[in-house]
Coordinates of C-alpha atoms and ligand atoms in Angstrom, one line a residue:
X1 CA -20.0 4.6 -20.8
X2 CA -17.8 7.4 -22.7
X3 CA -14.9 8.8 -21.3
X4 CA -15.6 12.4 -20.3
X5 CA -13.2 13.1 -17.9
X6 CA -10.3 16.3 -18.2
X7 CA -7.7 13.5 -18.8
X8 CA -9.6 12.0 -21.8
X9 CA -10.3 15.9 -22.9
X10 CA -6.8 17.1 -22.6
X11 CA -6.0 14.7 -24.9
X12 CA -8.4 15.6 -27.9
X13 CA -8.2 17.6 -30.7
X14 CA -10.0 20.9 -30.7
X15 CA -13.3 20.9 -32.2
X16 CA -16.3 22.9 -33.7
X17 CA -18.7 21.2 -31.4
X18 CA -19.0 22.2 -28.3
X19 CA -18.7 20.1 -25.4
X20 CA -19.6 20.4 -21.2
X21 CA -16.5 19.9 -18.6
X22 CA -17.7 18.9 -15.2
X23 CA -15.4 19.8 -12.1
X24 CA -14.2 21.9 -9.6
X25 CA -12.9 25.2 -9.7
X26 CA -9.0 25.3 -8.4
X27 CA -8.5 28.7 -9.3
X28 CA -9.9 31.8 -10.2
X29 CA -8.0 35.0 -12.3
X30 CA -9.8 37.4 -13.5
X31 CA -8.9 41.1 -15.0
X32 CA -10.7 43.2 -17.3
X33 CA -13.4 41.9 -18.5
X34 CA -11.7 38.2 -18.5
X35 CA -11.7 34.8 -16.5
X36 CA -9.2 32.4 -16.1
X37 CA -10.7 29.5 -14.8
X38 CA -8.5 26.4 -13.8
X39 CA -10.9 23.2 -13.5
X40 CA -10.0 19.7 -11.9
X41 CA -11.7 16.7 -12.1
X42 CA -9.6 14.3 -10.3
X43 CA -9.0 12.1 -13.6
X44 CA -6.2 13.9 -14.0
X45 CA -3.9 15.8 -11.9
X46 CA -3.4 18.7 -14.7
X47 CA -6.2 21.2 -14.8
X48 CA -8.0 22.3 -18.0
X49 CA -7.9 25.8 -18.7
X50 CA -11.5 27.7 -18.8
X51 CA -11.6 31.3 -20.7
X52 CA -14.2 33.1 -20.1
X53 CA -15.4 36.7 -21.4
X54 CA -17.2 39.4 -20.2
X55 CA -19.8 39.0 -23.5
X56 CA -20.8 35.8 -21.8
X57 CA -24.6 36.3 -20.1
X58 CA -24.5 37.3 -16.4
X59 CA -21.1 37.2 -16.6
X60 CA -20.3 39.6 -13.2
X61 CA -22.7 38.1 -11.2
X62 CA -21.5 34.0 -12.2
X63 CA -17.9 35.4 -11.1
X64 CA -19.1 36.4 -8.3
X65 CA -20.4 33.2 -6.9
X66 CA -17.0 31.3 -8.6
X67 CA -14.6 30.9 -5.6
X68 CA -12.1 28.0 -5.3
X69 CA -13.7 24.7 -4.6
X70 CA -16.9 25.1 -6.1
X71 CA -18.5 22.6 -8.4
X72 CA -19.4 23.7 -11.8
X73 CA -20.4 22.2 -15.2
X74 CA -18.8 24.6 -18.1
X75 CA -19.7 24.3 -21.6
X76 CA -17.4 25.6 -24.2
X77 CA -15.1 25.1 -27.5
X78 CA -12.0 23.4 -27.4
X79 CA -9.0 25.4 -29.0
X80 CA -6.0 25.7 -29.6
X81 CA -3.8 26.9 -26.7
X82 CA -1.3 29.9 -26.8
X83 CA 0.0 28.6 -23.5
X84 CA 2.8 26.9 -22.6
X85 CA 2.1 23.2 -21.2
X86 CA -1.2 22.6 -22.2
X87 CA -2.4 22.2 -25.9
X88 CA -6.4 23.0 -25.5
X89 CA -8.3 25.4 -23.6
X90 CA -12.0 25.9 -23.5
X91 CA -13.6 28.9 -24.7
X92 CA -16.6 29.1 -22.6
X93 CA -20.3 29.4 -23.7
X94 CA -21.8 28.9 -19.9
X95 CA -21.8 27.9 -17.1
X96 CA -23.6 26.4 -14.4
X97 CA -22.7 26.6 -10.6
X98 CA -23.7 23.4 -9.3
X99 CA -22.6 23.6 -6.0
X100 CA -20.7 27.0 -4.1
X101 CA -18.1 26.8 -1.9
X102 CA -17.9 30.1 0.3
X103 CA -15.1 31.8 1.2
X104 CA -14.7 29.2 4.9
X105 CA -13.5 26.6 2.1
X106 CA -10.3 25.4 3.7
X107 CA -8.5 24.3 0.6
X108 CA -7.6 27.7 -0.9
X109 CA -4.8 27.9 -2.9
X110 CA -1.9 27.6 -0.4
X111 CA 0.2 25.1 0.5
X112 CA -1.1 22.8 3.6
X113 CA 1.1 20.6 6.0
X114 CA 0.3 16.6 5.1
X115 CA -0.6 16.6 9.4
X116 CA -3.1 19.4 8.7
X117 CA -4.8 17.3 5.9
X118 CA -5.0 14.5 8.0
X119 CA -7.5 16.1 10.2
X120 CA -9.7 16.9 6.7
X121 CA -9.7 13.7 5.3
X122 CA -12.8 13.8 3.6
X123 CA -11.3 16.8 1.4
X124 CA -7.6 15.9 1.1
X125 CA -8.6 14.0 -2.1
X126 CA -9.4 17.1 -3.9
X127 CA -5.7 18.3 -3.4
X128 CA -3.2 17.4 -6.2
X129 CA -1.2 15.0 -3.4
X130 CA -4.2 12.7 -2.8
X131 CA -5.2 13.1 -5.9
X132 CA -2.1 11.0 -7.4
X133 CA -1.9 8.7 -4.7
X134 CA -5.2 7.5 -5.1
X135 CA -4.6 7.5 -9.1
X136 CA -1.2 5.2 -8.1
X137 CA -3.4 3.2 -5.9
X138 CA -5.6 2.1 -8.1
X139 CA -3.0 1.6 -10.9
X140 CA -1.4 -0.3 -8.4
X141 CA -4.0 -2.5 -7.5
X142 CA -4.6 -3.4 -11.0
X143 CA -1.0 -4.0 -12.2
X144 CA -1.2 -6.5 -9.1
X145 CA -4.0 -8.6 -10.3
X146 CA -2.4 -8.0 -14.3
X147 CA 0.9 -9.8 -12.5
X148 CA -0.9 -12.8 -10.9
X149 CA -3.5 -13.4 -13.2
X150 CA -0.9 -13.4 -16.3
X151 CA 0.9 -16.0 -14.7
X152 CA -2.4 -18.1 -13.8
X153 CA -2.6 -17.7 -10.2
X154 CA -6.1 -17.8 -8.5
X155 CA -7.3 -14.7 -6.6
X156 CA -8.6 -16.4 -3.0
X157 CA -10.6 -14.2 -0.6
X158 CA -9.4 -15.6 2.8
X159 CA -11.6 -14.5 6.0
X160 CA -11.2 -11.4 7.8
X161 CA -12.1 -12.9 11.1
X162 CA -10.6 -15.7 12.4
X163 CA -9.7 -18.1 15.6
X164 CA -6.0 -18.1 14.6
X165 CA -3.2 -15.9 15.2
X166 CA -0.8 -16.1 11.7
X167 CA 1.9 -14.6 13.1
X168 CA 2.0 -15.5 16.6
X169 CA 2.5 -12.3 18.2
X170 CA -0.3 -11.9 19.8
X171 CA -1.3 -8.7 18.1
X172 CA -4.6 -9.3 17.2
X173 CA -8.1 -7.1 17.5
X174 CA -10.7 -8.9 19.1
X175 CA -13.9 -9.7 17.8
X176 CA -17.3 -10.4 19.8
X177 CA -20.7 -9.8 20.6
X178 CA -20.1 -10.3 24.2
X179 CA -21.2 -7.2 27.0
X180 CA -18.4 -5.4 27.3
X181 CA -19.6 -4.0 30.6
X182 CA -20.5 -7.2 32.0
X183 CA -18.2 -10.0 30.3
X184 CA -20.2 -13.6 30.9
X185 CA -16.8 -15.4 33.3
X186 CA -16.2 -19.2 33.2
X187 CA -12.9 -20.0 35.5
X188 CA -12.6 -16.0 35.8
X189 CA -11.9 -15.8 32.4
X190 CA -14.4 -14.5 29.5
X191 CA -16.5 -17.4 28.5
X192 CA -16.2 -17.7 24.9
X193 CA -18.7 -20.2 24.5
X194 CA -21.3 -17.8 25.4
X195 CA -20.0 -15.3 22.7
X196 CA -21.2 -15.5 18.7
X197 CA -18.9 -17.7 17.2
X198 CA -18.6 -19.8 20.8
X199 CA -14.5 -19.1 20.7
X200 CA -12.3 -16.3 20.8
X201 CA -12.2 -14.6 17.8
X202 CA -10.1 -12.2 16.3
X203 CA -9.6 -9.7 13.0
X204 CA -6.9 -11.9 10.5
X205 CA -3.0 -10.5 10.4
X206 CA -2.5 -12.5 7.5
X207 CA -4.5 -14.6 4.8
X208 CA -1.2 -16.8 4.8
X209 CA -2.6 -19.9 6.7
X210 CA -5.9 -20.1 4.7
X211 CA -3.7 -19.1 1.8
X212 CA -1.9 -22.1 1.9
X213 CA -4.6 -24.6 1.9
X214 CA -5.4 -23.1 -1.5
X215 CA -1.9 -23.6 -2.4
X216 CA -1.7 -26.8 -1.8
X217 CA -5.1 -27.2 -4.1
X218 CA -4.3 -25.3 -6.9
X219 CA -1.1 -24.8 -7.2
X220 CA -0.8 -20.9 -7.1
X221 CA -3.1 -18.3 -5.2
X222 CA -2.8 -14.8 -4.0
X223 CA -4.5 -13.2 -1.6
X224 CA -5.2 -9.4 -1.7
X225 CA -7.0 -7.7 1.5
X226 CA -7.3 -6.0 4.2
X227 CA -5.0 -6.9 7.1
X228 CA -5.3 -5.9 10.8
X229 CA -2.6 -5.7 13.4
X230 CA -3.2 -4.4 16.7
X231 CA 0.7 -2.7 17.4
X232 CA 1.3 -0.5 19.4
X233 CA 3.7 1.5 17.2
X234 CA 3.3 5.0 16.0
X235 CA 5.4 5.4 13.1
X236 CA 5.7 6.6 9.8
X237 CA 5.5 2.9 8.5
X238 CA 2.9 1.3 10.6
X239 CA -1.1 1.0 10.2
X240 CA -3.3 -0.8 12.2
X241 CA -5.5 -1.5 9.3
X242 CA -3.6 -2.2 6.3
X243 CA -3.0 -4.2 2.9
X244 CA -1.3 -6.9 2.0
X245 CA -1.0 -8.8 -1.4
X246 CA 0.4 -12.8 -0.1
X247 CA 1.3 -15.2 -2.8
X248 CA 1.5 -18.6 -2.0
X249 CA 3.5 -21.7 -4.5
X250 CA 3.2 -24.8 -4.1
X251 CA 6.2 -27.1 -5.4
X252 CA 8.3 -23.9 -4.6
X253 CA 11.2 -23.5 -2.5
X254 CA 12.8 -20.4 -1.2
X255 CA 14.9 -19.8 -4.7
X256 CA 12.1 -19.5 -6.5
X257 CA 10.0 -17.4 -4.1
X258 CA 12.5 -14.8 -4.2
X259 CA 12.7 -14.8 -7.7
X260 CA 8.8 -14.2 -7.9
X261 CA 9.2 -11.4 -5.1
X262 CA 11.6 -9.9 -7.3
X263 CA 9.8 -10.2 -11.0
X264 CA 7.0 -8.9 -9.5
X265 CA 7.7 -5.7 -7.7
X266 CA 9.7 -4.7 -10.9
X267 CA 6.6 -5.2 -13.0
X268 CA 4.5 -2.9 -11.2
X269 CA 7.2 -0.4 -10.6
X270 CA 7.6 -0.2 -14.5
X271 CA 3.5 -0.3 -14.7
X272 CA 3.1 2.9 -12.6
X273 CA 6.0 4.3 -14.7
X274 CA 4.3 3.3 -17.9
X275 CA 0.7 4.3 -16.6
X276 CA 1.1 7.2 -14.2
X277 CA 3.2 9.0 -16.0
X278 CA 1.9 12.6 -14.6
X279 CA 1.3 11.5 -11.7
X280 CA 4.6 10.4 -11.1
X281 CA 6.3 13.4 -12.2
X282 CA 4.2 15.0 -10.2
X283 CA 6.2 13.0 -7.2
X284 CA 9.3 13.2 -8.7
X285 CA 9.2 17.1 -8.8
X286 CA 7.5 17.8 -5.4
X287 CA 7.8 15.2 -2.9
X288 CA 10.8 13.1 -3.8
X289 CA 13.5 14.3 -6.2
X290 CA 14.8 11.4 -8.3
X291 CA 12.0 8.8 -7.5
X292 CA 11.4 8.1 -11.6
X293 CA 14.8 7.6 -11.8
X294 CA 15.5 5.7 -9.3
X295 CA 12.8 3.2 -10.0
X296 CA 14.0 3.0 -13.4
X297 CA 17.7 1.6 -12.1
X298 CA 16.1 -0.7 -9.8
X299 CA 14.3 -2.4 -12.7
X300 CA 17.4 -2.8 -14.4
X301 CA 19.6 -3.9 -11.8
X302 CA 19.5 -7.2 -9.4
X303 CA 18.6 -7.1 -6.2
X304 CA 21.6 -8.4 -3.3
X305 CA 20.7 -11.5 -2.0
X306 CA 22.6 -12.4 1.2
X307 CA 22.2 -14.1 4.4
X308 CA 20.6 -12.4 8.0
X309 CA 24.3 -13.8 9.0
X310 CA 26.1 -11.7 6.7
X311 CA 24.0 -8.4 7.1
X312 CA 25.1 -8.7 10.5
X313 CA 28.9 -9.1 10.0
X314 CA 28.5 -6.3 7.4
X315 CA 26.3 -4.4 10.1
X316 CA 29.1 -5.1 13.2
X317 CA 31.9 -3.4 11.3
X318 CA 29.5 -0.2 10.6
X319 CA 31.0 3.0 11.6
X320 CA 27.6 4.2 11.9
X321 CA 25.8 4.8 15.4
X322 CA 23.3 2.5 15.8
X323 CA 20.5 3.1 18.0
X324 CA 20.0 -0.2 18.9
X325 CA 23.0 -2.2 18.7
X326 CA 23.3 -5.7 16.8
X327 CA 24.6 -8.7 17.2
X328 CA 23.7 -12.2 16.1
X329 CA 20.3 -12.7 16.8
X330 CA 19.1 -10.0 17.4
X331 CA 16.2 -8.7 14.9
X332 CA 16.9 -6.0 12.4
X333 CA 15.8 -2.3 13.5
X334 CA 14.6 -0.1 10.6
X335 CA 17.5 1.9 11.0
X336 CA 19.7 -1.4 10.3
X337 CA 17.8 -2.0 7.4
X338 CA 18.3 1.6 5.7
X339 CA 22.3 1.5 6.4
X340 CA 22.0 -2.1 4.5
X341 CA 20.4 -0.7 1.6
X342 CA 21.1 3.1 1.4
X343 CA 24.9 2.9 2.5
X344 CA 26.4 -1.1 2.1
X345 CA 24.9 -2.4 -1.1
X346 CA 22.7 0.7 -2.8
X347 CA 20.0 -1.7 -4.0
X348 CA 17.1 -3.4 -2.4
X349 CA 18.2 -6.2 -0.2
X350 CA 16.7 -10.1 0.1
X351 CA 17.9 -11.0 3.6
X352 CA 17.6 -14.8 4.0
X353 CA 18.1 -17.5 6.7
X354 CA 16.9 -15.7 9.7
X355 CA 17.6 -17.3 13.3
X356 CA 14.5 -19.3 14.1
X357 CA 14.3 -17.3 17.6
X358 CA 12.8 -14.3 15.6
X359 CA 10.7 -15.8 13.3
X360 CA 7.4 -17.2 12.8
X361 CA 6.4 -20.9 13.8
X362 CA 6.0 -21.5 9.9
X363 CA 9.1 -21.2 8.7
X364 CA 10.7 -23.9 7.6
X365 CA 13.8 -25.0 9.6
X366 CA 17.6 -25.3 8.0
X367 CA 19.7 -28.2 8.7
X368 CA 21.8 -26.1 11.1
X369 CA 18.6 -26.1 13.3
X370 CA 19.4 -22.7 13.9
X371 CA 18.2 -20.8 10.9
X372 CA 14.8 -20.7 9.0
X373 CA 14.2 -20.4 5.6
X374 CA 13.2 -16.6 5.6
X375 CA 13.0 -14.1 3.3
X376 CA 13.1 -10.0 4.5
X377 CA 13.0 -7.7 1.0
X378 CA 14.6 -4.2 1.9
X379 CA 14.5 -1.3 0.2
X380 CA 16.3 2.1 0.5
X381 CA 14.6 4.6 2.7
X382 CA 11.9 2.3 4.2
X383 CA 13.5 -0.8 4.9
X384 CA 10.8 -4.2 4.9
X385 CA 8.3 -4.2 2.4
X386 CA 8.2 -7.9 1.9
X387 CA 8.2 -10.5 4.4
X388 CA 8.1 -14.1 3.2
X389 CA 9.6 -17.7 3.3
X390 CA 9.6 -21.6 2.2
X391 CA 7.4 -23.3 4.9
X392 CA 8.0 -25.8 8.0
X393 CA 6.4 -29.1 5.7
X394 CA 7.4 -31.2 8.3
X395 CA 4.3 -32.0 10.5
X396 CA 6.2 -33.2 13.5
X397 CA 8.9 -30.5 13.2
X398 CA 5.9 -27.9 12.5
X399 CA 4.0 -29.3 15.2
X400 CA 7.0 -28.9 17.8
X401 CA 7.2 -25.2 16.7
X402 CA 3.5 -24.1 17.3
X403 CA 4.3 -25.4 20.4
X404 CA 7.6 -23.2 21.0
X405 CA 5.3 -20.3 20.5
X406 CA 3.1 -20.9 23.1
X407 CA 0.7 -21.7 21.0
X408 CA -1.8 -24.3 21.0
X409 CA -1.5 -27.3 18.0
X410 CA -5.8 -27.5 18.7
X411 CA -6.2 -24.4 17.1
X412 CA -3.9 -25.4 13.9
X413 CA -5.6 -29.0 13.3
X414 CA -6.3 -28.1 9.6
X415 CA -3.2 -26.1 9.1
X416 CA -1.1 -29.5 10.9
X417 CA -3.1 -31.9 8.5
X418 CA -1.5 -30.3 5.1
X419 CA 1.3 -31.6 6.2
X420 CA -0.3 -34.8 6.6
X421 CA -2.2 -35.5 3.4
X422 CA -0.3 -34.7 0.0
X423 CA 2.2 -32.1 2.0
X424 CA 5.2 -30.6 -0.6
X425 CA 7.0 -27.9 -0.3
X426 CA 5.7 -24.6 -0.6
X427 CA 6.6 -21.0 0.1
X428 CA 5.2 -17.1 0.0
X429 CA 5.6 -13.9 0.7
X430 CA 3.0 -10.8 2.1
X431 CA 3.7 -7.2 0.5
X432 CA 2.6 -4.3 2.3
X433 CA 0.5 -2.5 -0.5
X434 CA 0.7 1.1 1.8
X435 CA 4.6 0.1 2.4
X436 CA 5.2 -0.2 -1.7
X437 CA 2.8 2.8 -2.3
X438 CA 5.2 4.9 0.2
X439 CA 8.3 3.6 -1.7
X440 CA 7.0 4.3 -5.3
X441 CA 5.8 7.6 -4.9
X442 CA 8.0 9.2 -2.2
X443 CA 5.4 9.7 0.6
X444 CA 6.9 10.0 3.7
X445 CA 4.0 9.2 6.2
X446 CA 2.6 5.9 5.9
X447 CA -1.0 7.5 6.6
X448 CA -0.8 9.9 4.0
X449 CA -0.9 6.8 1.3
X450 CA -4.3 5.2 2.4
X451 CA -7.6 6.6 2.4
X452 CA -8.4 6.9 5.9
X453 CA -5.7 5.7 8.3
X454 CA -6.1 3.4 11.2
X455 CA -3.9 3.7 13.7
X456 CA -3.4 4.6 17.7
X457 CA -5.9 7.1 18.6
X458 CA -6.6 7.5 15.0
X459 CA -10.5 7.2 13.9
X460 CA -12.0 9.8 12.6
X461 CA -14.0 9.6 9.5
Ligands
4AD1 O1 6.4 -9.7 7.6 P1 4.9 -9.9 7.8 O2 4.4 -9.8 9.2 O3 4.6 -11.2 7.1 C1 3.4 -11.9 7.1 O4 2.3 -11.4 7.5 C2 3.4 -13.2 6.4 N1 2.2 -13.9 6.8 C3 3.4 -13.0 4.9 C4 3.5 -14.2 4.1 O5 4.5 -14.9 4.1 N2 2.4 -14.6 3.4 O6 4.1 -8.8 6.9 C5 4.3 -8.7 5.5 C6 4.4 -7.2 5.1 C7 5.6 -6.5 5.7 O7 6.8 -6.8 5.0 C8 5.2 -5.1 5.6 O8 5.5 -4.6 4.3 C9 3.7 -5.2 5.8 O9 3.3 -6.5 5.5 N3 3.3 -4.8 7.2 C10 2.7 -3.6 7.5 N4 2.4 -2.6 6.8 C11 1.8 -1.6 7.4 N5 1.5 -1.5 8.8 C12 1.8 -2.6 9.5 N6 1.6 -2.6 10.8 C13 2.5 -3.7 8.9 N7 2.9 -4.9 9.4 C14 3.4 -5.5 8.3
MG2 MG1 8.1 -9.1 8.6

């Protein structure tokens, strides 16, 4: 298939032969006997400019039924434009209405509130916002594979539902098949046996676990899917339903896991840069002043690693007003995070060496038994967009953890016996795709970066 999209046609050379633009119509000028018709077809977020005169057939009554929003298919000449910004416009020979949009249309061309959009999310696409996030999303998407696949990792599809909780936190969606209004009891408690998979089972938090039995297969796998967390928190960085992208190394130690974190997000933040080049000034200009810019130094510069232990020395002789005040092991707020980045080091942060308390059972332990062998990466504005870490390869010590959490080693068998058979160290990391998306293009709202946002109360569409 040929490109025909406005992108690929902004970009030709004007021709004798006449050509048909499909698309919608964003706005409508007309005065004395001439149109100005600005048409998007999502491929691009510029518009190509439609000119059409009164000579054309039926002209009055075609303008008529042209409001904003409707669909049309225009056929024209590609020329030369006089105006500034664009360097072809079409000189139209039809046009075909395909579908009208009356006057109720709620897109008109005005400015919305993101929160408004929200509520119309089967239309927010067709504004120039969406538009460019979905562009970067898929760009994004790509330049992730391009990054793994380069360096001969293998793309595993771990399962969405599973019996096992990754991160221990018990935040987990149920899944079953049981009556909800008459739940089968054993003990007073739901009896599982009875339900499809004869055990509880739940939507995944993480591919991590599965991930790793890869790992220790063939040598380097990432994951890439859809990741659910049943939290209760309503923020501007939180989803219930969201994406993550989880590496997992085997022979690799934290060192080297950072070094990956860090390769990697500077190659797609110079892809998008490289690809999305309208797009992103788009972003620049509108939603976040300096985001091009500021991407560009990260690539350049080194990201500060330091301990959990010295973010918190750095974070107790703060003059700022803390919300929630810190002290040694206590677990870094988001507002902690930001003064790390934004006012102490000005650069995205790898915290490292968490204290075991407030961390997952997976991690491996330091020698101080106090620490784990985390990894947090912080950037300015959000705060985590990576989590990761080297893992607990120790079956005994791993073993002893599972059991810290409250959690019960049955339901880890497999996970226990890769420490068991061939066991070496390994370690990975889970990106928040929506979380990188946010910090890329400027977006403040963590809903307003995925198609159709899952969260508390949240399920329309
Ligand atoms: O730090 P988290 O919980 O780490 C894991 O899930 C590990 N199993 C990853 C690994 O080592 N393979 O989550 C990883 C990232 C966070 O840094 C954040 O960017 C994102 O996932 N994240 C969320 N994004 C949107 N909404 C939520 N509720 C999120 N929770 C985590
Ligand atoms: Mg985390």
């Amino acid at each position: 298939m040929e490109k025909t999209g406005i992108k690929h046609i902004l970009q030709m050379e004007p021709q004798e032969q006449e050509l048909t633009v499909q698309g919608w119509i964003r706005t409508k000028r007309d005065s004395k006997g001439i149109a100005f018709l600005e048409i998007n077809d999502g491929t691009s977020i510029k518009n190509l400019q439609a000119i059409a005169e009164q000579t054309l057939p039926g002209y009055d009554d075609i303008m008529k039924r042209i409001n904003t929003g409707c669909s049309v298919a225009i056929t024209g000449n590609l020329i030369p434009s006089p105006a500034k910004g664009q360097a072809v416009e079409l000189k139209v020979t039809g046009i075909e209405i395909l579908g009208e949009a009356p006057p109720d249309y709620v897109l008109q061309k005005k400015r919305h509130s993101f929160e408004f959009l929200r509520e119309i999310a089967h239309l927010r696409p067709r504004t120039n916002t969406f538009g460019a996030v979905a562009r970067v999303r898929s760009a994004m998407s790509y330049a992730i594979h391009s990054f793994f696949q380069e360096r001969d990792f293998v793309y595993i599809h771990t399962p969405i539902i599973t019996g096992s909780d990754c991160e221990g936190a018990g935040e987990m969606f149920q899944v079953t098949t049981l009556p909800l209004e008459q739940v089968p009891l054993a003990d007073g408690k739901p009896d599982y046996s009875q339900d499809f998979f004869g055990k509880k089972a739940s939507l995944t938090v993480s591919g991590q676990l599965e991930g790793e039995t890869y790992a220790l297969a063939l040598k380097n796998i990432y994951t890439f899917g859809p990741t659910f967390r049943a939290e209760n928190s309503n923020t501007s960085r939180h989803l219930a339903e969201f994406w993550m992208i989880e590496p997992e190394m085997a022979f690799c130690d934290l060192n080297l896991n950072m070094d990956v974190a860090e390769e990697f997000l500077k190659y797609i933040f110079s892809y998008v840069l490289e690809h999305c080049g309208d797009d992103m000034e788009f972003f620049d200009r509108w939603i976040n002043k300096g985001t091009i810019a500021n991407l560009e130094s990260i690539i350049k510069s080194d990201f500060k690693r330091v301990t959990y232990t010295e973010a918190v020395e750095e974070l107790m002789k703060a003059k700022a007003d803390f919300e929630f005040p810190v002290k040694w092991g206590t677990d870094l707020q988001s507002e902690h995070e930001k003064y790390l980045t934004e006012e102490v080091y000005g650069l995205p942060v790898i915290l490292t060496d968490y204290p075991r308390e407030i961390k997952a059972f997976y991690m491996k332990m330091n020698d101080d038994n106090k620490t784990v062998r985390a990894m947090d990466v912080l950037v300015p504005r959000l705060g985590e967009i990576i989590g990761g870490s080297q893992r607990e390869d120790d079956h005994d010590r791993l073993e002893a953890r599972i059991k810290e959490f409250g959690l019960d080693p049955a339901d880890y068998w497999w996970y226990l016996e890769l420490r068991k058979f061939g066991g070496v160290p390994h370690a990975g990391f889970g990106l928040g795709f929506e979380r990188v998306i946010q910090f890329v293009t400027g977006m403040k709202n963590i809903r307003d970066v995925i198609p159709y946002p899952r969260a508390v109360n949240t399920l329309e569409f």
